[in-house]
């Protein structure tokens, strides 16, 4: 079935066969909608609307825009959940003895036969956009697919056996009184998942309680429940995280496994912090699918991707990924580890914390209280016949020296630092006390990165007036870029996005350690000199990489300025 869809897309000239083959190799791409979503992430030159219209013309099937279709128009008697989920086709209306099926793939003739046999009616296809069809299918069965609040089982929700000891804390309340709190928290967590949030903040103040979601890197206030519920909300979240609800003076860390359907669960990392007016709870959504995206969807320019792949193919050396918290460093590292993860390699990681479980990789959780530090974990790795070692973060000289020793003795080492640019990473290591010779001989590649919000493909528009020539030059554009029919886009906002943006894309500075840069390191050159040499050798810094994203319509100039100003 997917093969037929790919044939249709390649026949229309919408995509090349090589790109289709590459996407098809992804194990997660099993259904047609998955294939199209992956295609839209990989290529910024196509979107779901173009795909649906192209397939509509190619197969001479009507196109239908689901934007303003009300789920209440669906006929419940025609909704066979098993068939709908199997074929990703939804009967949206009936004319006479014919039902019209919304689909992404008009060549799915098996679906037509199954629906005809099931209903005894005729069936015809209507082409629609993949994401809108997925949303409508979810809405059609929202009370039957495990996502409805009424159907939540408390034990199933937390993924653990929840025992609320009423003697621990009066704030935990009794079961009957806290039922609304349970339902409210469940709804908040589900809303966060549906909105694509990465973090949830539950914040108590003297006269206000605030709940915020971080969506595409920006915090938005979502709700403001009564401040007198502060302790009950915190107690409920701590019970779900298996934290001690009686302890309110010390920070605590925990996890929640939220089972949202029979086949899918979401992990949350939970942190509690005592503040002036109660406990602030922050939850990080750990989405394992982000670690399986593949390098093609992360936003690397072709040259940058090739440099990263070349470094991964080396038997030894060190790859460093740098940037502030929340800049996507972990995803970049996990993507590289997934490429390297074969039965022929022994891979070990030391992380604090282990955010996403990766099958086939030996992951170690750092525990300072048990003296399991990054340095001690690294020492143990080197006695376990490793091929590849990943250190969550190089924080001190001891860890840096052991990691460099591993890179010099036949191991590929991957790690992160918190620096603003690739060049500053080298001077940071020098300032830690690492010998210049060791840095020059062991570090092979440095990736500095940021995450910028993607412009919504459905509503972005060209800017009304281009910035003046001098401002563009000052921003970082070259004369050739300005004179090459430059077109920039701006956010608008629609029902499918948040303020004109939807999703994020990486902006990267990928700097290989060439002989000339190695010489500068040996001469104790500063970060400005190293960055200037890298630019001479064709390395785009973060600002220039962001400009390329703005020129291709992926993001806006304002967003590039926001994430690359430092």
Coordinates of C-alpha atoms in Angstrom, one line a residue:
X1 CA 0.0 0.0 0.0
X2 CA 2.8 2.4 0.9
X3 CA 4.6 1.4 -2.3
X4 CA 1.6 2.6 -4.3
X5 CA 1.5 5.9 -2.5
X6 CA 5.2 6.4 -3.2
X7 CA 4.7 5.6 -6.9
X8 CA 2.0 8.2 -7.1
X9 CA 4.2 10.9 -5.4
X10 CA 7.2 10.2 -7.6
X11 CA 5.0 10.0 -10.8
X12 CA 3.7 13.5 -10.1
X13 CA 7.3 14.8 -9.7
X14 CA 6.6 15.9 -6.2
X15 CA 9.5 13.9 -4.8
X16 CA 12.5 12.1 -6.1
X17 CA 12.8 8.3 -5.8
X18 CA 16.0 8.6 -3.8
X19 CA 14.3 10.7 -1.1
X20 CA 11.3 8.3 -1.0
X21 CA 13.7 5.4 -0.5
X22 CA 15.5 7.1 2.3
X23 CA 12.3 7.9 4.2
X24 CA 11.0 4.4 3.6
X25 CA 14.0 2.9 5.4
X26 CA 12.9 4.4 8.7
X27 CA 11.4 1.7 10.8
X28 CA 8.8 4.1 12.3
X29 CA 7.3 4.8 8.8
X30 CA 4.8 2.0 8.6
X31 CA 1.7 3.8 7.6
X32 CA 1.0 6.2 4.7
X33 CA 0.3 9.2 7.1
X34 CA 3.6 8.5 8.8
X35 CA 5.4 8.5 5.4
X36 CA 3.9 11.9 4.4
X37 CA 4.6 13.5 7.8
X38 CA 8.2 12.3 7.5
X39 CA 8.4 13.7 4.0
X40 CA 7.2 17.1 5.1
X41 CA 9.7 17.2 7.9
X42 CA 12.6 16.2 5.6
X43 CA 11.7 18.6 2.7
X44 CA 10.9 22.2 3.2
X45 CA 9.8 22.4 -0.4
X46 CA 6.6 20.4 0.0
X47 CA 3.7 20.4 2.4
X48 CA 0.7 18.3 3.1
X49 CA -1.6 20.6 1.1
X50 CA 0.6 20.3 -2.0
X51 CA 0.7 16.5 -1.6
X52 CA -3.0 16.2 -1.2
X53 CA -3.8 18.4 -4.2
X54 CA -1.2 16.7 -6.4
X55 CA -2.5 13.2 -5.5
X56 CA -6.1 14.5 -6.1
X57 CA -5.2 15.6 -9.6
X58 CA -3.1 12.6 -10.4
X59 CA -5.9 10.1 -9.5
X60 CA -8.8 12.3 -10.5
X61 CA -10.2 12.2 -7.0
X62 CA -11.9 15.2 -5.3
X63 CA -9.9 17.2 -2.8
X64 CA -11.6 18.3 0.4
X65 CA -10.3 20.8 3.0
X66 CA -11.0 19.5 6.5
X67 CA -10.2 22.8 8.3
X68 CA -13.8 23.7 8.9
X69 CA -15.3 20.2 9.1
X70 CA -17.1 19.6 12.3
X71 CA -16.7 16.2 13.8
X72 CA -20.3 16.3 14.8
X73 CA -21.2 15.9 11.2
X74 CA -19.8 12.4 11.3
X75 CA -22.4 9.6 11.3
X76 CA -21.6 7.4 14.4
X77 CA -23.3 4.4 12.7
X78 CA -20.7 4.5 9.9
X79 CA -17.6 4.7 12.1
X80 CA -15.9 1.4 12.3
X81 CA -12.9 2.1 14.6
X82 CA -11.1 -1.0 13.6
X83 CA -11.4 -0.3 9.8
X84 CA -10.6 3.4 10.3
X85 CA -7.4 2.7 12.2
X86 CA -6.4 -0.1 9.9
X87 CA -6.7 1.9 6.7
X88 CA -6.5 5.5 8.0
X89 CA -9.6 6.2 6.1
X90 CA -12.6 8.0 7.6
X91 CA -16.2 8.1 6.2
X92 CA -17.0 11.8 6.4
X93 CA -20.4 11.9 4.6
X94 CA -22.9 9.8 2.6
X95 CA -24.7 10.6 -0.6
X96 CA -27.5 8.2 -1.5
X97 CA -26.0 4.7 -1.4
X98 CA -22.4 5.9 -1.5
X99 CA -20.1 6.8 1.4
X100 CA -17.1 9.1 0.8
X101 CA -13.9 8.2 2.6
X102 CA -11.3 10.8 3.5
X103 CA -7.9 9.4 2.7
X104 CA -4.3 10.3 2.1
X105 CA -3.7 7.5 -0.4
X106 CA -6.3 7.2 -3.2
X107 CA -4.7 3.9 -4.3
X108 CA -5.7 2.0 -1.2
X109 CA -8.2 -0.2 -3.0
X110 CA -8.3 -2.7 -0.2
X111 CA -9.8 0.0 2.0
X112 CA -12.6 0.6 -0.5
X113 CA -13.4 -3.1 -0.6
X114 CA -13.3 -3.5 3.2
X115 CA -15.6 -0.5 3.8
X116 CA -18.0 -1.7 1.0
X117 CA -18.2 -5.1 2.5
X118 CA -18.7 -3.8 6.0
X119 CA -21.5 -1.4 5.2
X120 CA -23.0 -2.9 2.1
X121 CA -22.8 0.5 0.4
X122 CA -20.6 1.9 -2.4
X123 CA -17.5 3.8 -1.4
X124 CA -15.4 6.6 -3.1
X125 CA -12.3 8.4 -2.0
X126 CA -11.7 12.1 -1.2
X127 CA -8.2 13.4 -0.9
X128 CA -7.3 15.3 2.4
X129 CA -4.3 16.5 4.2
X130 CA -2.5 14.0 6.5
X131 CA -2.4 15.9 9.7
X132 CA -6.0 17.1 9.5
X133 CA -7.2 13.6 8.8
X134 CA -5.2 12.3 11.8
X135 CA -6.7 15.0 14.1
X136 CA -10.2 14.2 12.9
X137 CA -9.8 10.5 13.4
X138 CA -8.5 11.2 17.0
X139 CA -11.5 13.5 17.6
X140 CA -13.9 10.9 16.2
X141 CA -12.9 8.3 18.7
X142 CA -11.7 10.5 21.6
X143 CA -13.9 8.7 24.1
X144 CA -12.9 5.2 22.9
X145 CA -9.1 5.4 22.4
X146 CA -7.9 5.8 25.9
X147 CA -7.5 9.6 25.6
X148 CA -10.9 10.5 27.2
X149 CA -10.7 11.7 30.8
X150 CA -13.8 9.7 31.7
X151 CA -12.1 6.5 30.9
X152 CA -8.8 7.1 32.7
X153 CA -7.8 4.4 35.2
X154 CA -5.7 6.0 37.9
X155 CA -3.3 3.1 38.2
X156 CA -3.0 2.9 34.4
X157 CA -2.4 6.6 34.2
X158 CA 0.6 6.7 36.4
X159 CA 2.0 3.4 35.2
X160 CA 2.7 2.4 38.8
X161 CA 0.7 1.2 41.7
X162 CA -0.4 4.4 43.4
X163 CA -0.9 4.2 47.1
X164 CA -2.0 7.5 48.7
X165 CA -1.1 7.2 52.4
X166 CA -3.5 9.7 54.0
X167 CA -1.4 9.7 57.2
X168 CA 1.5 11.2 55.3
X169 CA 0.1 14.6 54.8
X170 CA -3.3 16.3 55.3
X171 CA -2.9 18.1 52.0
X172 CA -3.2 14.8 50.1
X173 CA -6.9 15.0 51.0
X174 CA -9.3 12.1 50.9
X175 CA -10.2 10.3 47.7
X176 CA -13.6 11.8 47.2
X177 CA -12.4 15.4 47.7
X178 CA -9.4 15.0 45.4
X179 CA -11.3 13.4 42.5
X180 CA -11.6 16.8 40.8
X181 CA -7.8 17.4 41.3
X182 CA -7.1 14.0 39.7
X183 CA -9.3 14.8 36.7
X184 CA -7.8 18.3 36.4
X185 CA -4.2 17.1 36.4
X186 CA -5.0 14.4 33.9
X187 CA -6.5 17.0 31.6
X188 CA -3.5 19.3 32.0
X189 CA -1.1 16.5 31.1
X190 CA -3.2 15.5 28.0
X191 CA -3.4 19.1 26.9
X192 CA 0.4 19.4 27.1
X193 CA 0.9 16.3 25.0
X194 CA -1.7 17.4 22.4
X195 CA -0.2 20.9 22.2
X196 CA 3.3 19.5 21.7
X197 CA 4.7 21.1 24.9
X198 CA 8.2 20.1 26.0
X199 CA 7.9 21.3 29.6
X200 CA 5.1 22.1 32.2
X201 CA 5.5 24.6 35.0
X202 CA 3.2 24.5 38.1
X203 CA 4.1 27.7 39.9
X204 CA 2.7 28.9 43.3
X205 CA 2.8 32.6 44.2
X206 CA 1.3 34.6 47.1
X207 CA -1.9 35.6 45.4
X208 CA -1.8 33.5 42.2
X209 CA -1.2 30.0 40.9
X210 CA 0.1 29.7 37.4
X211 CA 0.4 26.8 35.0
X212 CA 2.6 27.3 31.9
X213 CA 3.6 25.2 28.9
X214 CA 6.8 25.6 27.0
X215 CA 5.8 25.2 23.3
X216 CA 8.4 25.4 20.6
X217 CA 10.8 26.9 23.1
X218 CA 8.6 29.7 24.4
X219 CA 6.5 29.6 27.7
X220 CA 2.8 30.3 27.5
X221 CA 0.4 30.7 30.4
X222 CA -2.3 28.0 30.1
X223 CA -4.3 28.2 33.3
X224 CA -4.5 29.9 36.6
X225 CA -6.4 27.7 39.1
X226 CA -7.3 29.0 42.6
X227 CA -4.2 29.6 44.7
X228 CA -5.7 27.6 47.6
X229 CA -5.3 24.5 45.5
X230 CA -1.6 24.9 45.4
X231 CA -0.7 22.2 48.0
X232 CA -3.3 19.7 46.6
X233 CA -1.9 20.1 43.0
X234 CA 1.6 19.6 44.2
X235 CA 0.7 16.6 46.4
X236 CA -1.1 14.9 43.5
X237 CA 1.8 15.4 41.1
X238 CA 4.3 14.1 43.8
X239 CA 2.1 11.0 44.4
X240 CA 2.1 10.3 40.7
X241 CA 5.9 10.7 40.6
X242 CA 6.4 8.5 43.6
X243 CA 7.9 11.3 45.6
X244 CA 7.7 11.9 49.4
X245 CA 4.7 14.2 49.8
X246 CA 5.6 14.8 53.5
X247 CA 9.0 16.3 52.4
X248 CA 8.5 19.9 51.4
X249 CA 11.8 21.4 52.4
X250 CA 14.1 19.7 49.9
X251 CA 14.1 19.4 46.1
X252 CA 13.1 16.0 44.8
X253 CA 13.2 14.3 41.4
X254 CA 10.9 11.6 40.0
X255 CA 9.3 10.2 36.9
X256 CA 5.8 9.5 35.6
X257 CA 4.8 7.0 32.9
X258 CA 1.6 8.3 31.4
X259 CA -0.3 5.5 29.5
X260 CA -2.5 7.3 26.9
X261 CA -3.5 4.3 25.0
X262 CA -3.0 0.5 24.9
X263 CA 0.1 0.9 22.7
X264 CA 1.5 4.3 23.6
X265 CA 2.9 5.8 26.8
X266 CA 4.7 9.1 27.5
X267 CA 7.4 9.6 30.2
X268 CA 7.7 12.7 32.3
X269 CA 10.7 13.8 34.3
X270 CA 9.5 15.6 37.4
X271 CA 11.3 18.1 39.6
X272 CA 10.0 19.7 42.8
X273 CA 11.5 22.8 44.3
X274 CA 10.5 24.5 47.6
X275 CA 9.8 28.2 47.0
X276 CA 8.5 31.1 49.2
X277 CA 4.8 30.2 48.5
X278 CA 4.9 26.4 48.1
X279 CA 6.4 23.8 45.9
X280 CA 7.1 24.6 42.2
X281 CA 6.8 21.5 40.0
X282 CA 8.4 21.3 36.6
X283 CA 7.8 18.4 34.3
X284 CA 9.8 17.6 31.2
X285 CA 8.1 15.5 28.5
X286 CA 10.5 12.8 27.3
X287 CA 9.4 11.9 23.8
X288 CA 11.4 8.8 22.7
X289 CA 10.4 9.4 19.1
X290 CA 12.5 12.5 19.0
X291 CA 15.6 10.3 19.3
X292 CA 14.5 8.3 16.3
X293 CA 13.9 11.1 13.9
X294 CA 17.0 10.6 11.7
X295 CA 19.6 13.1 10.8
X296 CA 17.7 14.3 7.7
X297 CA 14.9 16.0 9.7
X298 CA 17.1 17.8 12.3
X299 CA 17.9 20.8 10.0
X300 CA 21.6 20.2 9.1
X301 CA 22.7 21.8 5.8
X302 CA 24.1 19.2 3.4
X303 CA 27.7 20.1 4.1
X304 CA 27.1 20.1 7.8
X305 CA 25.5 16.7 7.7
X306 CA 28.4 15.3 5.8
X307 CA 30.9 16.6 8.3
X308 CA 28.9 15.0 11.1
X309 CA 28.6 11.7 9.3
X310 CA 32.3 11.7 8.5
X311 CA 33.2 12.2 12.2
X312 CA 30.8 9.4 13.2
X313 CA 32.6 7.0 10.8
X314 CA 36.0 7.6 12.5
X315 CA 37.1 4.8 14.8
X316 CA 38.4 7.3 17.4
X317 CA 38.3 11.0 18.3
X318 CA 35.9 13.3 20.1
X319 CA 32.7 14.9 18.9
X320 CA 31.4 17.7 21.1
X321 CA 27.9 19.2 20.9
X322 CA 27.5 22.6 22.6
X323 CA 24.7 25.0 23.3
X324 CA 22.5 26.2 26.2
X325 CA 19.9 24.1 28.0
X326 CA 17.0 23.2 25.7
X327 CA 19.0 23.6 22.4
X328 CA 18.6 20.0 21.3
X329 CA 22.0 18.7 22.2
X330 CA 20.6 15.4 23.5
X331 CA 18.7 14.7 20.3
X332 CA 21.8 15.4 18.2
X333 CA 23.8 13.0 20.3
X334 CA 21.1 10.3 20.3
X335 CA 20.7 10.6 16.5
X336 CA 24.4 9.9 16.1
X337 CA 24.2 7.0 18.6
X338 CA 21.3 5.5 16.6
X339 CA 23.4 5.7 13.4
X340 CA 26.2 3.9 15.2
X341 CA 24.1 1.4 17.1
X342 CA 24.8 -2.0 15.5
X343 CA 25.4 -5.4 16.9
X344 CA 29.1 -5.1 16.0
X345 CA 29.7 -2.1 18.4
X346 CA 29.7 -1.8 22.2
X347 CA 28.2 1.5 23.1
X348 CA 28.0 2.9 26.7
X349 CA 26.6 6.2 27.9
X350 CA 26.8 8.1 31.2
X351 CA 23.9 10.5 31.6
X352 CA 22.4 12.8 34.3
X353 CA 19.6 11.9 33.9
X354 CA 18.9 9.2 31.4
X355 CA 16.1 10.8 29.5
X356 CA 15.3 8.3 26.8
X357 CA 15.9 4.5 26.9
X358 CA 17.8 3.3 23.8
X359 CA 17.7 -0.4 23.1
X360 CA 21.1 -1.9 22.4
X361 CA 23.0 0.8 24.3
X362 CA 24.3 0.5 27.8
X363 CA 23.0 3.6 29.6
X364 CA 24.3 4.5 33.1
X365 CA 22.5 7.0 35.4
X366 CA 24.9 9.2 37.3
X367 CA 24.4 9.0 41.1
X368 CA 26.7 11.4 42.9
X369 CA 25.6 10.2 46.3
X370 CA 26.8 6.7 45.4
X371 CA 30.0 8.2 44.0
X372 CA 29.0 7.3 40.5
X373 CA 30.2 10.4 38.8
X374 CA 30.9 11.0 35.1
X375 CA 34.6 10.5 35.7
X376 CA 34.1 7.2 37.6
X377 CA 31.6 5.9 35.0
X378 CA 34.1 6.7 32.3
X379 CA 36.8 4.8 34.1
X380 CA 34.5 1.8 34.3
X381 CA 33.6 2.1 30.6
X382 CA 37.2 1.8 29.6
X383 CA 37.5 -1.5 31.4
X384 CA 34.4 -2.9 29.5
X385 CA 35.8 -3.1 26.0
X386 CA 33.9 -0.1 24.6
X387 CA 33.9 1.1 21.0
X388 CA 31.8 4.2 21.5
X389 CA 31.4 6.2 24.7
X390 CA 28.9 9.0 25.3
X391 CA 29.4 11.3 28.3
X392 CA 26.3 13.4 29.1
X393 CA 28.4 16.5 30.0
X394 CA 32.0 17.5 30.5
X395 CA 31.8 19.5 33.8
X396 CA 35.3 19.3 35.2
X397 CA 39.0 18.7 34.4
X398 CA 38.9 15.1 35.7
X399 CA 36.1 14.1 33.3
X400 CA 37.7 16.0 30.4
X401 CA 41.0 14.3 30.8
X402 CA 39.6 10.8 31.0
X403 CA 37.4 11.5 27.9
X404 CA 40.3 12.8 26.0
X405 CA 42.4 9.8 27.0
X406 CA 39.6 7.5 25.7
X407 CA 39.5 9.4 22.4
X408 CA 43.3 9.1 22.0
X409 CA 43.3 5.3 22.7
X410 CA 41.0 4.1 19.9
X411 CA 37.5 5.0 21.1
X412 CA 34.9 7.4 19.7
X413 CA 33.8 9.8 22.4
X414 CA 30.7 12.0 22.3
X415 CA 29.8 14.6 24.8
X416 CA 28.3 18.1 25.5
X417 CA 29.5 21.4 27.0
X418 CA 27.6 24.6 27.7
X419 CA 29.3 27.2 25.5
X420 CA 27.9 29.7 23.0
X421 CA 29.9 28.8 20.0
X422 CA 32.2 26.1 18.6
X423 CA 35.3 28.2 19.0
X424 CA 34.5 29.0 22.6
X425 CA 34.3 25.2 23.3
X426 CA 38.0 24.9 22.6
X427 CA 39.0 27.8 24.9
X428 CA 36.7 26.4 27.6
X429 CA 38.7 23.2 27.6
X430 CA 41.9 25.2 27.8
X431 CA 40.5 27.2 30.7
X432 CA 39.6 23.9 32.5
X433 CA 43.3 23.0 32.4
X434 CA 43.3 20.5 29.5
X435 CA 46.7 20.6 27.7
X436 CA 46.5 22.2 24.3
X437 CA 48.2 19.3 22.6
X438 CA 45.6 16.9 24.0
X439 CA 42.8 19.0 22.7
X440 CA 44.3 19.4 19.2
X441 CA 45.0 15.7 18.9
X442 CA 41.7 14.3 20.2
X443 CA 38.8 16.6 19.3
X444 CA 37.7 16.0 15.8
X445 CA 34.4 17.9 15.4
X446 CA 32.4 20.5 17.4
X447 CA 28.7 21.2 16.8
X448 CA 27.2 24.4 18.3
X449 CA 23.4 24.5 18.0
X450 CA 20.2 26.3 18.7
X451 CA 16.5 25.5 18.1
X452 CA 14.5 28.0 16.1
X453 CA 10.7 27.9 15.7
X454 CA 9.5 26.8 12.2
X455 CA 7.1 29.0 10.3
X456 CA 3.8 27.4 9.9
X457 CA 3.6 26.1 6.3
X458 CA -0.1 26.8 6.1
X459 CA -0.2 30.5 7.0
X460 CA 3.3 32.0 6.5
X461 CA 3.4 35.0 4.2
X462 CA 6.1 37.1 2.5
X463 CA 7.2 40.1 4.5
X464 CA 5.4 43.3 3.5
X465 CA 8.6 45.3 3.2
X466 CA 12.1 44.0 3.1
X467 CA 14.6 45.5 5.6
X468 CA 17.0 48.1 4.3
X469 CA 20.2 47.0 2.5
X470 CA 22.5 48.3 5.3
X471 CA 20.5 46.5 8.0
X472 CA 20.7 43.2 6.1
X473 CA 24.4 43.6 5.8
X474 CA 24.7 44.4 9.5
X475 CA 22.6 41.3 10.3
X476 CA 25.0 39.1 8.5
X477 CA 23.7 38.8 4.9
X478 CA 26.3 38.8 2.1
X479 CA 26.0 41.1 -1.0
X480 CA 25.3 38.1 -3.2
X481 CA 22.5 36.9 -0.9
X482 CA 20.8 40.3 -0.9
X483 CA 21.1 40.7 -4.7
X484 CA 19.8 37.2 -5.4
X485 CA 16.0 38.0 -5.4
X486 CA 16.0 37.7 -1.6
X487 CA 12.6 36.7 -0.2
X488 CA 11.8 36.5 3.5
X489 CA 8.7 35.3 5.3
X490 CA 6.8 36.3 8.4
X491 CA 4.5 34.5 10.9
X492 CA 0.7 35.1 10.6
X493 CA -1.1 32.6 12.8
X494 CA -3.9 30.0 12.1
X495 CA -5.8 27.2 13.8
X496 CA -3.0 24.8 13.1
X497 CA -0.1 26.7 14.7
X498 CA 0.9 28.8 17.7
X499 CA 1.4 32.4 16.7
X500 CA 2.5 31.6 13.2
X501 CA 5.0 28.9 14.2
X502 CA 4.7 25.2 14.4
X503 CA 7.6 22.9 15.5
X504 CA 11.3 23.7 15.7
X505 CA 14.3 23.3 13.5
X506 CA 18.0 23.1 14.4
X507 CA 20.5 25.9 13.5
X508 CA 24.0 24.6 13.5
X509 CA 27.7 25.6 13.4
X510 CA 29.7 22.5 12.5
X511 CA 33.4 23.0 12.9
X512 CA 35.9 20.3 12.1
X513 CA 39.3 20.5 13.7
X514 CA 41.5 21.1 10.7
X515 CA 45.4 21.3 10.8
X516 CA 45.2 25.1 10.8
X517 CA 42.7 25.2 13.7
X518 CA 44.8 22.6 15.5
X519 CA 47.8 24.9 15.1
X520 CA 45.9 27.8 16.6
X521 CA 44.9 25.6 19.6
X522 CA 48.6 24.7 20.1
X523 CA 49.5 28.4 20.0
X524 CA 46.7 29.1 22.6
X525 CA 44.7 31.2 20.2
X526 CA 41.6 32.8 21.5
X527 CA 38.0 32.0 20.4
X528 CA 37.9 35.1 18.1
X529 CA 41.0 33.9 16.2
X530 CA 39.7 30.3 16.0
X531 CA 36.3 31.5 14.8
X532 CA 37.9 33.7 12.1
X533 CA 40.0 30.8 10.8
X534 CA 36.9 28.6 10.7
X535 CA 35.1 31.2 8.7
X536 CA 38.0 31.3 6.2
X537 CA 37.6 27.6 5.8
X538 CA 33.9 27.8 4.9
X539 CA 32.3 27.1 8.3
X540 CA 29.0 29.0 8.8
X541 CA 28.5 30.3 12.3
X542 CA 25.1 30.2 13.9
X543 CA 24.0 33.5 12.5
X544 CA 24.9 32.6 8.9
X545 CA 23.3 29.2 9.2
X546 CA 20.1 30.9 10.6
X547 CA 20.1 33.3 7.6
X548 CA 20.1 30.3 5.2
X549 CA 17.0 28.9 7.1
X550 CA 15.3 32.3 6.8
X551 CA 16.1 32.6 3.1
X552 CA 14.6 29.1 2.5
X553 CA 11.4 30.2 4.3
X554 CA 11.8 27.7 7.2
X555 CA 11.9 30.4 9.8
X556 CA 11.7 34.2 10.2
X557 CA 14.5 36.7 10.5
X558 CA 13.1 37.7 13.9
X559 CA 13.4 34.1 15.1
X560 CA 17.0 33.9 13.8
X561 CA 17.9 37.0 15.7
X562 CA 16.2 35.7 18.9
X563 CA 18.1 32.4 19.0
X564 CA 21.5 33.6 17.7
X565 CA 22.0 36.7 19.8
X566 CA 24.5 36.1 22.5

